[in-house]
Amino acid sequence: MATDTARTSPRPMRADARRNYERLLAEARTAFTKHGTDASLEDIARRAGVGIGTLYRHFPNRTALMSAVFQGEVDGLLARSHELLASPEPCRALVAWLRAIVTHASTYRGLSRALMAAQSDKASAMTRCSLPMREAGSALLARAQQAGAISPDVDIVDVMQLTNAIALAVEQSPDDPELADRLLTLTLRGLKARP
């Protein structure tokens, strides 16, 4: 699995390498927000004040850079899922978490597409983000199923794909601020357990 140098290096980074790494992450986050995940890696390196070789030493490919950029936000979504596990309303907790995912994913044009592709590409660096998210979603889904709110045959992989598809639709329709809620509501109706 391709990962970034900071997470796999057996020794700590030198101070200058650490600064380059942090600048690359900051510039990539800005570029991905403004221009989407297809933003030019050469521009990201230039804005960070390093050469493209330095970018590739830290991040062997675009997906590894995306994974590193989004890891902090994924950590926040994972923390939110743990908080929601204590919710007295498991179905609302699941929906709140799915809504948070849609908000996160639609911030970066192209992220939803990358997350959907990571579901079938276990070697992708984005798997480092998607697997913990799937595990967190599984726990929330299981609670909603145990409460009888969600059909027992619903699978978290399908729910995550639907959520990413909603985020992709929201990304394509920035002038419709209610779209995410409408699509989540439609999805939830399809997932609900039948009496």
Coordinates of C-alpha atoms in Angstrom, one line a residue:
M1 CA 0.0 0.0 0.0
A2 CA 1.4 3.4 -0.9
T3 CA 1.6 5.7 2.0
D4 CA 3.3 9.0 2.8
T5 CA 6.9 9.1 4.2
A6 CA 5.9 10.6 7.5
R7 CA 3.9 7.6 8.5
T8 CA 6.2 4.9 7.2
S9 CA 9.7 6.3 7.8
P10 CA 11.6 4.3 10.5
R11 CA 13.4 7.4 11.7
P12 CA 12.2 10.9 12.4
M13 CA 12.3 13.5 9.6
R14 CA 14.9 16.2 9.7
A15 CA 13.5 19.6 10.6
D16 CA 13.7 20.9 7.0
A17 CA 12.0 17.8 5.6
R18 CA 9.3 18.2 8.2
R19 CA 8.8 21.8 7.2
N20 CA 8.6 20.8 3.5
Y21 CA 6.1 18.1 4.4
E22 CA 3.9 20.5 6.3
R23 CA 4.0 23.2 3.6
L24 CA 3.1 20.6 1.0
L25 CA 0.1 19.5 3.0
A26 CA -1.0 23.1 3.6
E27 CA -0.7 24.0 -0.1
A28 CA -2.4 20.7 -1.2
R29 CA -5.3 21.4 1.2
T30 CA -5.7 24.9 -0.3
A31 CA -5.4 23.6 -3.9
F32 CA -7.8 20.7 -3.4
T33 CA -10.3 23.1 -1.8
K34 CA -10.1 25.7 -4.6
H35 CA -9.4 23.5 -7.7
G36 CA -10.5 20.0 -6.6
T37 CA -8.4 16.9 -6.1
D38 CA -7.1 17.1 -9.7
A39 CA -5.2 20.2 -8.9
S40 CA -1.7 20.4 -10.4
L41 CA 0.9 18.7 -8.3
E42 CA 3.6 20.9 -9.9
D43 CA 1.7 24.0 -8.7
I44 CA 1.3 22.6 -5.2
A45 CA 5.1 21.9 -5.0
R46 CA 5.9 25.4 -6.4
R47 CA 3.6 27.1 -4.0
A48 CA 5.2 25.1 -1.1
G49 CA 8.6 26.3 -2.3
V50 CA 9.9 22.9 -3.2
G51 CA 10.6 20.9 -6.4
I52 CA 8.3 18.2 -7.7
G53 CA 10.9 15.6 -6.7
T54 CA 10.5 16.7 -3.0
L55 CA 6.7 16.3 -3.3
Y56 CA 7.1 12.8 -4.7
R57 CA 9.7 11.8 -2.0
H58 CA 7.0 12.6 0.6
F59 CA 4.0 11.4 -1.4
P60 CA 4.7 8.8 -4.1
N61 CA 1.4 9.6 -6.0
R62 CA -1.6 11.9 -5.9
T63 CA -3.6 9.5 -3.9
A64 CA -1.0 9.3 -1.1
L65 CA -1.1 13.2 -0.9
M66 CA -4.9 13.2 -0.8
S67 CA -4.9 10.6 1.9
A68 CA -2.4 12.7 4.0
V69 CA -4.4 15.9 3.5
F70 CA -7.7 14.3 4.5
Q71 CA -6.4 12.2 7.4
G72 CA -7.0 15.0 10.0
E73 CA -10.5 15.4 8.8
V74 CA -11.1 11.7 8.8
D75 CA -9.8 11.6 12.4
G76 CA -12.5 14.2 13.2
L77 CA -15.2 12.2 11.6
L78 CA -14.1 9.1 13.4
A79 CA -14.2 11.0 16.7
R80 CA -17.7 12.2 15.9
S81 CA -18.8 8.6 15.2
H82 CA -17.6 7.6 18.7
E83 CA -19.6 10.4 20.2
L84 CA -22.6 9.4 18.3
L85 CA -22.4 5.8 19.5
A86 CA -23.7 7.1 22.9
S87 CA -26.7 8.8 21.3
P88 CA -30.1 7.5 22.6
E89 CA -31.4 7.6 19.0
P90 CA -29.3 5.3 16.9
C91 CA -30.9 6.1 13.6
R92 CA -30.5 9.8 14.0
A93 CA -26.9 9.2 15.1
L94 CA -26.2 7.3 11.8
V95 CA -27.9 10.0 9.7
A96 CA -26.0 12.8 11.5
W97 CA -22.7 11.0 10.8
L98 CA -23.6 10.4 7.1
R99 CA -24.5 14.1 6.8
A100 CA -21.1 15.0 8.3
I101 CA -19.4 12.8 5.7
V102 CA -21.3 14.4 2.8
T103 CA -20.3 17.9 4.1
H104 CA -16.6 16.8 4.4
A105 CA -16.5 15.1 1.0
S106 CA -18.3 17.8 -0.9
T107 CA -15.7 20.4 0.3
Y108 CA -13.2 19.0 -2.1
R109 CA -14.2 18.5 -5.7
G110 CA -13.2 14.9 -6.7
L111 CA -12.9 13.5 -3.2
S112 CA -16.1 11.6 -3.4
R113 CA -15.0 10.0 -6.7
A114 CA -11.7 9.0 -5.0
L115 CA -13.4 7.5 -2.0
M116 CA -15.7 5.5 -4.2
A117 CA -12.8 4.1 -6.2
A118 CA -11.0 3.2 -2.9
Q119 CA -13.8 0.8 -2.1
S120 CA -12.6 -1.5 -4.8
D121 CA -8.8 -0.7 -4.8
K122 CA -7.4 -2.1 -1.6
A123 CA -3.9 -0.9 -2.6
S124 CA -5.0 2.7 -2.8
A125 CA -3.6 5.1 -0.1
M126 CA -7.2 6.3 0.3
T127 CA -8.0 2.9 1.8
R128 CA -6.2 4.3 4.9
C129 CA -9.0 6.8 5.2
S130 CA -11.9 4.6 3.9
L131 CA -11.4 1.5 6.0
P132 CA -11.6 3.2 9.5
M133 CA -14.6 5.1 8.2
R134 CA -16.3 1.9 7.2
E135 CA -15.6 0.4 10.6
A136 CA -17.0 3.4 12.3
G137 CA -20.1 3.4 10.1
S138 CA -20.5 -0.3 10.8
A139 CA -20.8 0.3 14.5
L140 CA -23.4 3.1 14.0
L141 CA -25.3 1.0 11.4
A142 CA -25.4 -2.0 13.8
R143 CA -26.9 0.1 16.6
A144 CA -29.6 1.4 14.2
Q145 CA -30.3 -2.1 13.0
Q146 CA -30.5 -3.5 16.6
A147 CA -33.0 -0.7 17.4
G148 CA -35.1 -1.9 14.5
A149 CA -34.8 1.4 12.6
I150 CA -32.7 0.1 9.7
S151 CA -33.3 -3.1 7.8
P152 CA -31.0 -5.9 8.9
D153 CA -29.9 -6.7 5.3
V154 CA -28.3 -3.2 4.8
D155 CA -24.6 -3.4 4.4
I156 CA -22.2 -0.5 5.4
V157 CA -20.3 -0.8 2.1
D158 CA -23.5 0.1 0.2
V159 CA -24.3 2.9 2.7
M160 CA -20.9 4.4 2.2
Q161 CA -21.1 4.2 -1.6
L162 CA -24.6 5.9 -1.4
T163 CA -23.2 8.6 0.9
N164 CA -20.3 9.2 -1.5
A165 CA -22.7 9.3 -4.4
I166 CA -24.7 11.9 -2.5
A167 CA -21.6 14.0 -1.9
L168 CA -20.7 13.7 -5.6
A169 CA -24.2 15.0 -6.5
V170 CA -23.9 17.9 -4.0
E171 CA -20.5 18.7 -5.4
Q172 CA -22.1 19.0 -8.9
S173 CA -25.0 21.1 -7.7
P174 CA -23.5 23.9 -5.5
D175 CA -26.6 26.1 -6.1
D176 CA -28.9 23.6 -4.3
P177 CA -28.0 23.8 -0.5
E178 CA -30.9 21.4 0.4
L179 CA -29.9 18.6 -2.0
A180 CA -27.8 16.7 0.6
D181 CA -30.7 16.5 3.0
R182 CA -33.2 15.5 0.4
L183 CA -31.0 12.7 -0.9
L184 CA -30.2 11.5 2.6
T185 CA -33.9 11.5 3.4
L186 CA -34.6 9.4 0.3
T187 CA -31.8 7.0 1.1
L188 CA -32.9 6.6 4.7
R189 CA -36.5 5.8 3.5
G190 CA -35.0 3.0 1.4
L191 CA -32.8 1.7 4.3
K192 CA -35.6 1.7 7.0
A193 CA -36.8 -1.6 8.3
R194 CA -40.3 -2.6 7.1
P195 CA -42.8 -3.4 9.9

